[in-house]
PDB file of C-alpha atoms and ligand atoms in Angstrom:
ATOM      1  CA  MET A   1     -11.092  -1.790  15.197  1.00 68.00           C
ATOM      2  CA  SER A   2     -10.520   1.625  13.643  1.00 85.00           C
ATOM      3  CA  GLU A   3     -13.199   4.118  12.737  1.00 93.00           C
ATOM      4  CA  HIS A   4     -11.138   4.804   9.617  1.00 98.00           C
ATOM      5  CA  ILE A   5     -11.400   1.293   8.196  1.00 98.00           C
ATOM      6  CA  GLU A   6     -14.762   0.171   6.925  1.00 98.00           C
ATOM      7  CA  VAL A   7     -15.225  -3.563   6.549  1.00 98.00           C
ATOM      8  CA  ARG A   8     -18.244  -4.680   4.522  1.00 98.00           C
ATOM      9  CA  ARG A   9     -19.537  -7.979   3.246  1.00 98.00           C
ATOM     10  CA  ASP A  10     -21.077  -8.340  -0.170  1.00 97.00           C
ATOM     11  CA  GLY A  11     -21.876 -12.050  -0.325  1.00 98.00           C
ATOM     12  CA  PRO A  12     -18.582 -13.921  -0.775  1.00 98.00           C
ATOM     13  CA  VAL A  13     -16.579 -10.682  -1.174  1.00 98.00           C
ATOM     14  CA  LEU A  14     -15.044  -8.952   1.847  1.00 98.00           C
ATOM     15  CA  GLU A  15     -14.469  -5.248   1.246  1.00 98.00           C
ATOM     16  CA  ILE A  16     -11.834  -3.416   3.287  1.00 98.00           C
ATOM     17  CA  LEU A  17     -12.182   0.322   2.688  1.00 98.00           C
ATOM     18  CA  PHE A  18      -9.762   3.056   3.776  1.00 98.00           C
ATOM     19  CA  ALA A  19     -12.052   5.705   5.235  1.00 98.00           C
ATOM     20  CA  ARG A  20     -10.098   8.742   6.394  1.00 98.00           C
ATOM     21  CA  PRO A  21     -10.702  11.017   3.398  1.00 98.00           C
ATOM     22  CA  GLU A  22      -9.854  14.234   5.265  1.00 97.00           C
ATOM     23  CA  LYS A  23      -6.244  12.940   5.510  1.00 98.00           C
ATOM     24  CA  LYS A  24      -6.234  11.396   2.031  1.00 98.00           C
ATOM     25  CA  ASN A  25      -6.727   8.033   3.761  1.00 98.00           C
ATOM     26  CA  ALA A  26      -3.202   8.152   5.270  1.00 98.00           C
ATOM     27  CA  LEU A  27      -2.766   4.928   7.221  1.00 98.00           C
ATOM     28  CA  SER A  28      -2.435   5.134  11.001  1.00 96.00           C
ATOM     29  CA  ASN A  29      -1.334   2.229  13.203  1.00 95.00           C
ATOM     30  CA  ALA A  30      -4.947   1.540  14.158  1.00 96.00           C
ATOM     31  CA  MET A  31      -5.928   1.422  10.481  1.00 97.00           C
ATOM     32  CA  TYR A  32      -3.164  -1.027   9.621  1.00 98.00           C
ATOM     33  CA  ARG A  33      -4.228  -3.233  12.501  1.00 97.00           C
ATOM     34  CA  ALA A  34      -7.912  -3.205  11.546  1.00 98.00           C
ATOM     35  CA  ALA A  35      -7.127  -3.869   7.882  1.00 98.00           C
ATOM     36  CA  ARG A  36      -4.760  -6.716   8.760  1.00 98.00           C
ATOM     37  CA  GLU A  37      -7.208  -8.329  11.143  1.00 98.00           C
ATOM     38  CA  ALA A  38      -9.926  -8.258   8.480  1.00 98.00           C
ATOM     39  CA  LEU A  39      -7.542  -9.622   5.843  1.00 98.00           C
ATOM     40  CA  GLU A  40      -6.339 -12.424   8.113  1.00 98.00           C
ATOM     41  CA  ALA A  41      -9.860 -13.354   9.206  1.00 98.00           C
ATOM     42  CA  ALA A  42     -10.824 -13.644   5.539  1.00 98.00           C
ATOM     43  CA  GLN A  43      -8.170 -16.309   5.008  1.00 98.00           C
ATOM     44  CA  THR A  44      -9.830 -18.709   7.435  1.00 97.00           C
ATOM     45  CA  ASP A  45     -13.480 -17.789   6.796  1.00 98.00           C
ATOM     46  CA  GLY A  46     -14.739 -20.361   4.317  1.00 96.00           C
ATOM     47  CA  SER A  47     -17.584 -18.118   3.197  1.00 98.00           C
ATOM     48  CA  ILE A  48     -15.191 -15.399   1.901  1.00 98.00           C
ATOM     49  CA  ARG A  49     -13.774 -16.072  -1.549  1.00 98.00           C
ATOM     50  CA  VAL A  50     -12.334 -12.670  -2.522  1.00 98.00           C
ATOM     51  CA  VAL A  51     -11.001  -9.614  -0.659  1.00 99.00           C
ATOM     52  CA  LEU A  52     -11.440  -6.150  -2.169  1.00 99.00           C
ATOM     53  CA  PHE A  53      -9.419  -3.128  -1.045  1.00 99.00           C
ATOM     54  CA  GLY A  54     -10.986   0.253  -1.780  1.00 98.00           C
ATOM     55  CA  SER A  55     -11.422   3.672  -0.284  1.00 98.00           C
ATOM     56  CA  GLU A  56     -13.761   6.515   0.476  1.00 97.00           C
ATOM     57  CA  GLY A  57     -13.173   9.870  -1.145  1.00 96.00           C
ATOM     58  CA  GLU A  58     -10.882  10.722  -4.016  1.00 97.00           C
ATOM     59  CA  ALA A  59      -7.642   9.133  -2.806  1.00 98.00           C
ATOM     60  CA  PHE A  60      -6.826   5.457  -2.425  1.00 98.00           C
ATOM     61  CA  THR A  61      -4.316   6.215   0.306  1.00 98.00           C
ATOM     62  CA  ALA A  62      -1.534   8.757   0.811  1.00 98.00           C
ATOM     63  CA  GLY A  63       0.457   5.976   2.470  1.00 97.00           C
ATOM     64  CA  ASN A  64       1.791   5.749   5.980  1.00 96.00           C
ATOM     65  CA  ASP A  65       0.710   8.539   8.304  1.00 95.00           C
ATOM     66  CA  ILE A  66       3.798  10.727   8.369  1.00 92.00           C
ATOM     67  CA  ALA A  67       3.055  11.828  11.934  1.00 92.00           C
ATOM     68  CA  ASP A  68       3.447   8.160  12.930  1.00 91.00           C
ATOM     69  CA  PHE A  69       6.757   7.994  11.052  1.00 89.00           C
ATOM     70  CA  ALA A  70       7.873  11.086  12.961  1.00 89.00           C
ATOM     71  CA  ALA A  71       6.834   9.528  16.285  1.00 90.00           C
ATOM     72  CA  ALA A  72       8.802   6.386  15.470  1.00 86.00           C
ATOM     73  CA  ALA A  73      11.810   8.485  14.415  1.00 84.00           C
ATOM     74  CA  GLY A  74      11.535  10.250  17.774  1.00 85.00           C
ATOM     75  CA  GLY A  75      12.028   6.911  19.504  1.00 82.00           C
ATOM     76  CA  GLU A  76       8.421   6.052  20.338  1.00 82.00           C
ATOM     77  CA  ARG A  77       8.098   2.259  20.664  1.00 77.00           C
ATOM     78  CA  ARG A  78       4.985   0.830  19.061  1.00 76.00           C
ATOM     79  CA  GLU A  79       3.808  -2.426  17.615  1.00 72.00           C
ATOM     80  CA  PRO A  80       5.099  -2.421  14.024  1.00 86.00           C
ATOM     81  CA  GLU A  81       1.583  -2.537  12.607  1.00 95.00           C
ATOM     82  CA  ALA A  82       2.586  -1.376   9.122  1.00 96.00           C
ATOM     83  CA  PHE A  83       4.948  -4.299   8.698  1.00 96.00           C
ATOM     84  CA  ARG A  84       2.450  -6.762  10.116  1.00 97.00           C
ATOM     85  CA  PHE A  85      -0.097  -5.529   7.563  1.00 98.00           C
ATOM     86  CA  ILE A  86       2.430  -5.810   4.749  1.00 97.00           C
ATOM     87  CA  GLU A  87       3.397  -9.349   5.800  1.00 98.00           C
ATOM     88  CA  ALA A  88      -0.257 -10.367   5.943  1.00 98.00           C
ATOM     89  CA  LEU A  89      -0.587  -9.164   2.342  1.00 98.00           C
ATOM     90  CA  GLY A  90       2.452 -11.230   1.391  1.00 98.00           C
ATOM     91  CA  ARG A  91       0.968 -14.332   3.038  1.00 98.00           C
ATOM     92  CA  ALA A  92      -2.618 -13.855   1.831  1.00 98.00           C
ATOM     93  CA  GLU A  93      -3.865 -16.876  -0.079  1.00 98.00           C
ATOM     94  CA  LYS A  94      -7.285 -15.599  -1.120  1.00 98.00           C
ATOM     95  CA  PRO A  95      -7.368 -13.402  -4.222  1.00 98.00           C
ATOM     96  CA  ILE A  96      -7.265  -9.645  -3.693  1.00 99.00           C
ATOM     97  CA  VAL A  97      -8.861  -7.003  -5.907  1.00 99.00           C
ATOM     98  CA  ALA A  98      -8.016  -3.289  -5.602  1.00 99.00           C
ATOM     99  CA  ALA A  99      -9.998  -0.186  -6.579  1.00 99.00           C
ATOM    100  CA  VAL A 100      -7.730   2.874  -6.855  1.00 98.00           C
ATOM    101  CA  PRO A 101      -9.625   6.094  -7.603  1.00 98.00           C
ATOM    102  CA  GLY A 102      -6.823   8.598  -6.996  1.00 98.00           C
ATOM    103  CA  PHE A 103      -3.557   9.009  -5.060  1.00 98.00           C
ATOM    104  CA  ALA A 104      -1.788   5.755  -4.186  1.00 98.00           C
ATOM    105  CA  VAL A 105       1.380   6.809  -2.371  1.00 98.00           C
ATOM    106  CA  GLY A 106       4.029   4.695  -0.635  1.00 98.00           C
ATOM    107  CA  VAL A 107       2.399   1.564   0.749  1.00 98.00           C
ATOM    108  CA  GLY A 108      -0.726   2.580  -1.163  1.00 98.00           C
ATOM    109  CA  MET A 109       1.237   1.843  -4.320  1.00 98.00           C
ATOM    110  CA  THR A 110       3.401  -1.055  -3.102  1.00 98.00           C
ATOM    111  CA  MET A 111       0.426  -2.979  -1.715  1.00 98.00           C
ATOM    112  CA  LEU A 112      -0.937  -3.108  -5.278  1.00 98.00           C
ATOM    113  CA  LEU A 113       1.967  -5.422  -6.133  1.00 98.00           C
ATOM    114  CA  HIS A 114       0.223  -7.958  -3.851  1.00 98.00           C
ATOM    115  CA  CYS A 115      -3.214  -7.470  -5.352  1.00 98.00           C
ATOM    116  CA  ASP A 116      -4.270  -9.865  -8.072  1.00 98.00           C
ATOM    117  CA  LEU A 117      -6.645  -7.631 -10.017  1.00 98.00           C
ATOM    118  CA  VAL A 118      -6.167  -3.865  -9.969  1.00 99.00           C
ATOM    119  CA  TYR A 119      -8.580  -1.208 -11.300  1.00 99.00           C
ATOM    120  CA  VAL A 120      -7.343   2.380 -11.401  1.00 98.00           C
ATOM    121  CA  ALA A 121      -8.715   5.745 -12.397  1.00 98.00           C
ATOM    122  CA  GLU A 122      -7.057   7.035 -15.569  1.00 98.00           C
ATOM    123  CA  THR A 123      -6.183  10.126 -13.527  1.00 98.00           C
ATOM    124  CA  ALA A 124      -4.905   8.247 -10.465  1.00 98.00           C
ATOM    125  CA  LYS A 125      -1.395   9.074  -9.319  1.00 98.00           C
ATOM    126  CA  LEU A 126       0.805   6.210  -8.150  1.00 98.00           C
ATOM    127  CA  SER A 127       4.065   7.019  -6.423  1.00 98.00           C
ATOM    128  CA  THR A 128       6.662   5.546  -4.114  1.00 98.00           C
ATOM    129  CA  PRO A 129       8.643   8.576  -2.869  1.00 97.00           C
ATOM    130  CA  PHE A 130      10.535   6.657  -0.177  1.00 97.00           C
ATOM    131  CA  VAL A 131      13.863   8.376  -0.740  1.00 97.00           C
ATOM    132  CA  ASN A 132      12.229  11.832  -0.584  1.00 96.00           C
ATOM    133  CA  LEU A 133      11.401  10.830   2.997  1.00 95.00           C
ATOM    134  CA  ALA A 134      14.930   9.438   3.484  1.00 96.00           C
ATOM    135  CA  LEU A 135      13.462   5.924   3.632  1.00 97.00           C
ATOM    136  CA  VAL A 136      13.752   2.782   1.502  1.00 98.00           C
ATOM    137  CA  PRO A 137      11.171   0.670  -0.338  1.00 98.00           C
ATOM    138  CA  GLU A 138       9.008  -1.814   1.570  1.00 98.00           C
ATOM    139  CA  ALA A 139       6.410  -4.524   0.907  1.00 98.00           C
ATOM    140  CA  ALA A 140       9.007  -6.389  -1.192  1.00 98.00           C
ATOM    141  CA  SER A 141       8.657  -3.611  -3.747  1.00 98.00           C
ATOM    142  CA  SER A 142      12.462  -3.429  -4.097  1.00 98.00           C
ATOM    143  CA  LEU A 143      12.070  -6.893  -5.655  1.00 98.00           C
ATOM    144  CA  LEU A 144       8.629  -6.770  -7.261  1.00 98.00           C
ATOM    145  CA  LEU A 145       8.472  -3.286  -8.808  1.00 98.00           C
ATOM    146  CA  PRO A 146      11.652  -3.656 -10.936  1.00 98.00           C
ATOM    147  CA  LEU A 147      10.365  -7.077 -12.033  1.00 98.00           C
ATOM    148  CA  ARG A 148       7.108  -5.489 -13.169  1.00 98.00           C
ATOM    149  CA  ILE A 149       8.277  -2.224 -14.758  1.00 98.00           C
ATOM    150  CA  GLY A 150      12.052  -2.562 -15.102  1.00 98.00           C
ATOM    151  CA  HIS A 151      14.929  -1.258 -12.989  1.00 98.00           C
ATOM    152  CA  ALA A 152      15.209   2.227 -14.472  1.00 98.00           C
ATOM    153  CA  ARG A 153      11.555   3.188 -14.008  1.00 98.00           C
ATOM    154  CA  ALA A 154      11.381   1.619 -10.567  1.00 98.00           C
ATOM    155  CA  PHE A 155      14.566   3.393  -9.474  1.00 98.00           C
ATOM    156  CA  ALA A 156      13.194   6.740 -10.659  1.00 98.00           C
ATOM    157  CA  MET A 157       9.983   6.127  -8.737  1.00 98.00           C
ATOM    158  CA  PHE A 158      11.823   5.162  -5.543  1.00 98.00           C
ATOM    159  CA  THR A 159      14.555   7.800  -5.601  1.00 98.00           C
ATOM    160  CA  LEU A 160      13.210  10.724  -7.623  1.00 98.00           C
ATOM    161  CA  GLY A 161       9.621  10.251  -6.512  1.00 98.00           C
ATOM    162  CA  GLU A 162       8.427  10.041 -10.135  1.00 98.00           C
ATOM    163  CA  SER A 163       4.789   9.073 -10.318  1.00 98.00           C
ATOM    164  CA  LEU A 164       2.704   7.108 -12.790  1.00 98.00           C
ATOM    165  CA  SER A 165      -0.783   8.047 -13.914  1.00 98.00           C
ATOM    166  CA  GLY A 166      -3.423   5.348 -13.844  1.00 98.00           C
ATOM    167  CA  ALA A 167      -3.266   5.212 -17.627  1.00 98.00           C
ATOM    168  CA  GLU A 168       0.519   4.631 -17.497  1.00 98.00           C
ATOM    169  CA  ALA A 169       0.086   2.020 -14.748  1.00 98.00           C
ATOM    170  CA  PHE A 170      -2.276   0.131 -17.048  1.00 98.00           C
ATOM    171  CA  THR A 171       0.146   0.349 -19.988  1.00 98.00           C
ATOM    172  CA  LEU A 172       2.999  -0.945 -17.818  1.00 98.00           C
ATOM    173  CA  GLY A 173       0.993  -3.923 -16.582  1.00 98.00           C
ATOM    174  CA  LEU A 174       0.465  -2.710 -13.033  1.00 98.00           C
ATOM    175  CA  ALA A 175      -3.301  -2.534 -13.492  1.00 98.00           C
ATOM    176  CA  ASN A 176      -5.957  -4.490 -15.360  1.00 98.00           C
ATOM    177  CA  LYS A 177      -7.890  -1.463 -16.479  1.00 98.00           C
ATOM    178  CA  ALA A 178      -7.782   2.336 -16.259  1.00 98.00           C
ATOM    179  CA  VAL A 179     -11.263   3.864 -16.267  1.00 98.00           C
ATOM    180  CA  PRO A 180     -12.906   7.166 -15.265  1.00 98.00           C
ATOM    181  CA  ALA A 181     -12.712   7.634 -11.488  1.00 98.00           C
ATOM    182  CA  ALA A 182     -16.432   7.054 -10.888  1.00 97.00           C
ATOM    183  CA  GLU A 183     -16.217   3.672 -12.614  1.00 98.00           C
ATOM    184  CA  VAL A 184     -13.287   2.296 -10.599  1.00 98.00           C
ATOM    185  CA  LEU A 185     -15.184   0.786  -7.665  1.00 98.00           C
ATOM    186  CA  PRO A 186     -17.980  -0.653  -9.836  1.00 98.00           C
ATOM    187  CA  ALA A 187     -15.358  -2.234 -12.123  1.00 98.00           C
ATOM    188  CA  ALA A 188     -13.490  -3.722  -9.167  1.00 98.00           C
ATOM    189  CA  ARG A 189     -16.714  -5.004  -7.615  1.00 98.00           C
ATOM    190  CA  ALA A 190     -17.765  -6.632 -10.894  1.00 98.00           C
ATOM    191  CA  ALA A 191     -14.352  -8.321 -11.160  1.00 98.00           C
ATOM    192  CA  ALA A 192     -14.522  -9.500  -7.544  1.00 98.00           C
ATOM    193  CA  LYS A 193     -17.973 -10.950  -8.144  1.00 98.00           C
ATOM    194  CA  ALA A 194     -16.801 -12.747 -11.289  1.00 98.00           C
ATOM    195  CA  LEU A 195     -13.769 -14.107  -9.435  1.00 98.00           C
ATOM    196  CA  ALA A 196     -15.937 -15.309  -6.557  1.00 98.00           C
ATOM    197  CA  GLU A 197     -17.933 -17.409  -9.044  1.00 98.00           C
ATOM    198  CA  ARG A 198     -14.821 -19.299 -10.164  1.00 98.00           C
ATOM    199  CA  PRO A 199     -13.857 -22.583  -8.441  1.00 98.00           C
ATOM    200  CA  LEU A 200     -12.047 -21.412  -5.317  1.00 97.00           C
ATOM    201  CA  GLY A 201      -9.611 -24.347  -5.117  1.00 98.00           C
ATOM    202  CA  ALA A 202      -8.322 -23.674  -8.628  1.00 98.00           C
ATOM    203  CA  VAL A 203      -8.108 -19.912  -7.967  1.00 98.00           C
ATOM    204  CA  LEU A 204      -6.080 -20.455  -4.790  1.00 98.00           C
ATOM    205  CA  ALA A 205      -3.793 -22.989  -6.472  1.00 98.00           C
ATOM    206  CA  THR A 206      -3.199 -20.574  -9.376  1.00 98.00           C
ATOM    207  CA  LYS A 207      -2.328 -17.726  -7.004  1.00 98.00           C
ATOM    208  CA  ARG A 208       0.044 -20.017  -5.104  1.00 98.00           C
ATOM    209  CA  LEU A 209       1.777 -21.058  -8.332  1.00 98.00           C
ATOM    210  CA  MET A 210       2.197 -17.454  -9.460  1.00 98.00           C
ATOM    211  CA  ARG A 211       3.849 -16.095  -6.312  1.00 98.00           C
ATOM    212  CA  ASP A 212       7.112 -16.983  -4.559  1.00 98.00           C
ATOM    213  CA  VAL A 213       5.795 -16.312  -1.058  1.00 98.00           C
ATOM    214  CA  ALA A 214       8.990 -17.395   0.715  1.00 98.00           C
ATOM    215  CA  GLY A 215      11.054 -15.064  -1.471  1.00 98.00           C
ATOM    216  CA  ILE A 216       8.602 -12.208  -0.926  1.00 98.00           C
ATOM    217  CA  LEU A 217       8.629 -12.638   2.858  1.00 98.00           C
ATOM    218  CA  ALA A 218      12.427 -12.875   2.911  1.00 98.00           C
ATOM    219  CA  ARG A 219      12.718  -9.607   0.959  1.00 98.00           C
ATOM    220  CA  MET A 220      10.183  -7.949   3.264  1.00 98.00           C
ATOM    221  CA  GLY A 221      12.322  -8.972   6.248  1.00 97.00           C
ATOM    222  CA  GLY A 222      15.471  -7.486   4.706  1.00 97.00           C
ATOM    223  CA  GLU A 223      13.695  -4.262   3.778  1.00 97.00           C
ATOM    224  CA  ARG A 224      12.130  -3.989   7.229  1.00 96.00           C
ATOM    225  CA  GLN A 225      15.505  -3.983   8.948  1.00 96.00           C
ATOM    226  CA  ILE A 226      16.968  -1.268   6.702  1.00 97.00           C
ATOM    227  CA  PHE A 227      13.734   0.741   6.829  1.00 95.00           C
ATOM    228  CA  GLY A 228      13.929   0.706  10.640  1.00 93.00           C
ATOM    229  CA  GLU A 229      17.509   1.957  10.525  1.00 94.00           C
ATOM    230  CA  ARG A 230      16.674   4.731   8.042  1.00 95.00           C
ATOM    231  CA  LEU A 231      13.696   5.792  10.170  1.00 93.00           C
ATOM    232  CA  GLN A 232      16.112   6.680  12.983  1.00 91.00           C
ATOM    233  CA  SER A 233      18.371   8.759  10.728  1.00 94.00           C
ATOM    234  CA  ALA A 234      18.907  12.519  10.827  1.00 94.00           C
ATOM    235  CA  GLU A 235      17.841  12.561   7.172  1.00 96.00           C
ATOM    236  CA  ALA A 236      14.448  11.093   8.059  1.00 94.00           C
ATOM    237  CA  ARG A 237      13.928  13.523  10.940  1.00 93.00           C
ATOM    238  CA  GLU A 238      14.547  16.411   8.535  1.00 95.00           C
ATOM    239  CA  ALA A 239      12.132  14.925   5.971  1.00 95.00           C
ATOM    240  CA  PHE A 240       9.294  14.461   8.487  1.00 94.00           C
ATOM    241  CA  GLN A 241       9.825  17.901  10.011  1.00 94.00           C
ATOM    242  CA  ALA A 242       9.745  19.464   6.558  1.00 95.00           C
ATOM    243  CA  PHE A 243       6.452  17.691   5.768  1.00 94.00           C
ATOM    244  CA  ALA A 244       4.938  18.956   9.040  1.00 93.00           C
ATOM    245  CA  GLU A 245       6.178  22.492   8.290  1.00 95.00           C
ATOM    246  CA  ARG A 246       4.998  22.307   4.656  1.00 95.00           C
ATOM    247  CA  ARG A 247       8.433  23.185   3.274  1.00 96.00           C
ATOM    248  CA  PRO A 248      10.899  21.296   1.067  1.00 95.00           C
ATOM    249  CA  PRO A 249      13.456  19.265   3.040  1.00 95.00           C
ATOM    250  CA  ASP A 250      17.105  20.352   3.060  1.00 96.00           C
ATOM    251  CA  PHE A 251      19.433  17.358   3.075  1.00 96.00           C
ATOM    252  CA  SER A 252      22.470  19.313   1.876  1.00 92.00           C
ATOM    253  CA  ARG A 253      24.208  19.478   5.250  1.00 86.00           C
ATOM    254  CA  LEU A 254      23.609  15.836   6.139  1.00 88.00           C
ATOM    255  CA  THR A 255      25.960  12.997   5.252  1.00 81.00           C
ATOM    256  CA  SER A 256      24.999   9.316   5.290  1.00 71.00           C
TER     257      SER A 256
HETATM  258  N1  COA B   1       0.406  11.340   6.556  1.00 92.62           N
HETATM  259  C1  COA B   1      -0.249  12.220   7.328  1.00 92.62           C
HETATM  260  N2  COA B   1      -1.060  13.183   6.832  1.00 92.62           N
HETATM  261  C2  COA B   1      -1.223  13.225   5.515  1.00 92.62           C
HETATM  262  C3  COA B   1      -0.583  12.349   4.632  1.00 92.62           C
HETATM  263  C4  COA B   1       0.264  11.361   5.195  1.00 92.62           C
HETATM  264  N3  COA B   1       0.901  10.451   4.465  1.00 92.62           N
HETATM  265  N4  COA B   1      -0.926  12.645   3.369  1.00 92.62           N
HETATM  266  C5  COA B   1      -1.776  13.688   3.439  1.00 92.62           C
HETATM  267  N5  COA B   1      -1.952  14.056   4.736  1.00 92.62           N
HETATM  268  C6  COA B   1      -2.797  15.123   5.256  1.00 92.62           C
HETATM  269  C7  COA B   1      -2.185  16.477   4.986  1.00 92.62           C
HETATM  270  O1  COA B   1      -1.221  16.803   5.986  1.00 92.62           O
HETATM  271  C8  COA B   1      -3.418  17.351   5.046  1.00 92.62           C
HETATM  272  O2  COA B   1      -3.753  17.538   6.399  1.00 92.62           O
HETATM  273  P1  COA B   1      -4.327  18.982   6.927  1.00 92.62           P
HETATM  274  O3  COA B   1      -5.556  19.224   6.097  1.00 92.62           O
HETATM  275  O4  COA B   1      -4.606  18.746   8.363  1.00 92.62           O
HETATM  276  O5  COA B   1      -3.229  19.953   6.647  1.00 92.62           O
HETATM  277  C9  COA B   1      -4.508  16.485   4.428  1.00 92.62           C
HETATM  278  O6  COA B   1      -4.026  15.136   4.551  1.00 92.62           O
HETATM  279  C10 COA B   1      -4.742  16.764   2.968  1.00 92.62           C
HETATM  280  O7  COA B   1      -3.493  16.639   2.289  1.00 92.62           O
HETATM  281  P2  COA B   1      -2.935  17.745   1.247  1.00 92.62           P
HETATM  282  O8  COA B   1      -1.464  17.583   1.160  1.00 92.62           O
HETATM  283  O9  COA B   1      -3.473  19.085   1.578  1.00 92.62           O
HETATM  284  O10 COA B   1      -3.645  17.216  -0.098  1.00 92.62           O
HETATM  285  P3  COA B   1      -3.150  17.401  -1.594  1.00 92.62           P
HETATM  286  O11 COA B   1      -4.277  16.956  -2.465  1.00 92.62           O
HETATM  287  O12 COA B   1      -2.588  18.778  -1.797  1.00 92.62           O
HETATM  288  O13 COA B   1      -1.916  16.373  -1.785  1.00 92.62           O
HETATM  289  C11 COA B   1      -0.789  14.271  -1.515  1.00 92.62           C
HETATM  290  C12 COA B   1      -2.133  14.995  -1.656  1.00 92.62           C
HETATM  291  C13 COA B   1      -1.071  12.787  -1.314  1.00 92.62           C
HETATM  292  C14 COA B   1       0.065  14.476  -2.790  1.00 92.62           C
HETATM  293  C15 COA B   1       0.003  14.884  -0.342  1.00 92.62           C
HETATM  294  O14 COA B   1      -0.867  14.943   0.780  1.00 92.62           O
HETATM  295  C16 COA B   1       1.217  14.113   0.048  1.00 92.62           C
HETATM  296  O15 COA B   1       2.240  14.202  -0.635  1.00 92.62           O
HETATM  297  N6  COA B   1       1.157  13.365   1.156  1.00 92.62           N
HETATM  298  C17 COA B   1       2.283  12.642   1.661  1.00 92.62           C
HETATM  299  C18 COA B   1       2.453  11.341   0.922  1.00 92.62           C
HETATM  300  C19 COA B   1       3.647  10.555   1.434  1.00 92.62           C
HETATM  301  O16 COA B   1       4.764  10.983   1.307  1.00 92.62           O
HETATM  302  N7  COA B   1       3.356   9.384   2.055  1.00 92.62           N
HETATM  303  C20 COA B   1       4.334   8.513   2.608  1.00 92.62           C
HETATM  304  C21 COA B   1       4.916   7.700   1.518  1.00 92.62           C
HETATM  305  S1  COA B   1       6.204   6.632   2.092  1.00 92.62           S
END
């Protein structure tokens, strides 16, 4: 378990809440593990019909803990918990609802592509600045994000770090509704409750029909390999060091 993941039951809905607000809910290895274990347990627990991802504080999550990226770039060997979490999302059969009150960065944004109903604050900020960190997209987002919002917008998000507001995410079809921040969790909970009242067999069959799980997992595998290679690069070391030193990175002297 992780003290920074809160798992709560509300009848047939399992809530998994990111709870590290002092670090904008950045996801540590322990948090990924706890979230994955809860998500996987929900798949086999017949009394759970819907999973809801939410957060404490103003952010959804600022993505992977950059200190953990830096440790991995420095050669530290750890269980690849981030990728195990991402793969569990790809495999999840039960419907997933997300409540996004603020920042959704990196995996915080890409995991939304695996959520079935998404409620965002109008003022939320969704971004996937992988290339700013000298990394590449994950969670099959290199496949799914262009499909959802088109190549040009997705490329600008990945490479230039352009972000979307919650209102824009709604317009582009990435979210069901954009509401004031205080209404996000209540809206998501109401949707989860409504979903839990639907016939579960038909909901699961619909989700299965709508997603090419084999294709998603294959893309995740391809991304994972390249992500691992990029993590070891001099470019990535410079990016992580710059984040720690609160300065802009300087890639000008580095070649690929
Ligand atoms: N990993 C580790 N720590 C993080 C973090 C992350 N991904 N995101 C935020 N934090 C920490 C900050 O270092 C800071 O810690 P400190 O108070 O000990 O200095 C604290 O969380 C608050 O963050 P801060 O940057 O001061 O908040 P902000 O409101 O000014 O900005 C963000 C919020 C999300 C825009 C900014 O924190 C950010 O860009 N984070 C990195 C996001 C990222 O690149 N994630 C990886 C994507 S692949």
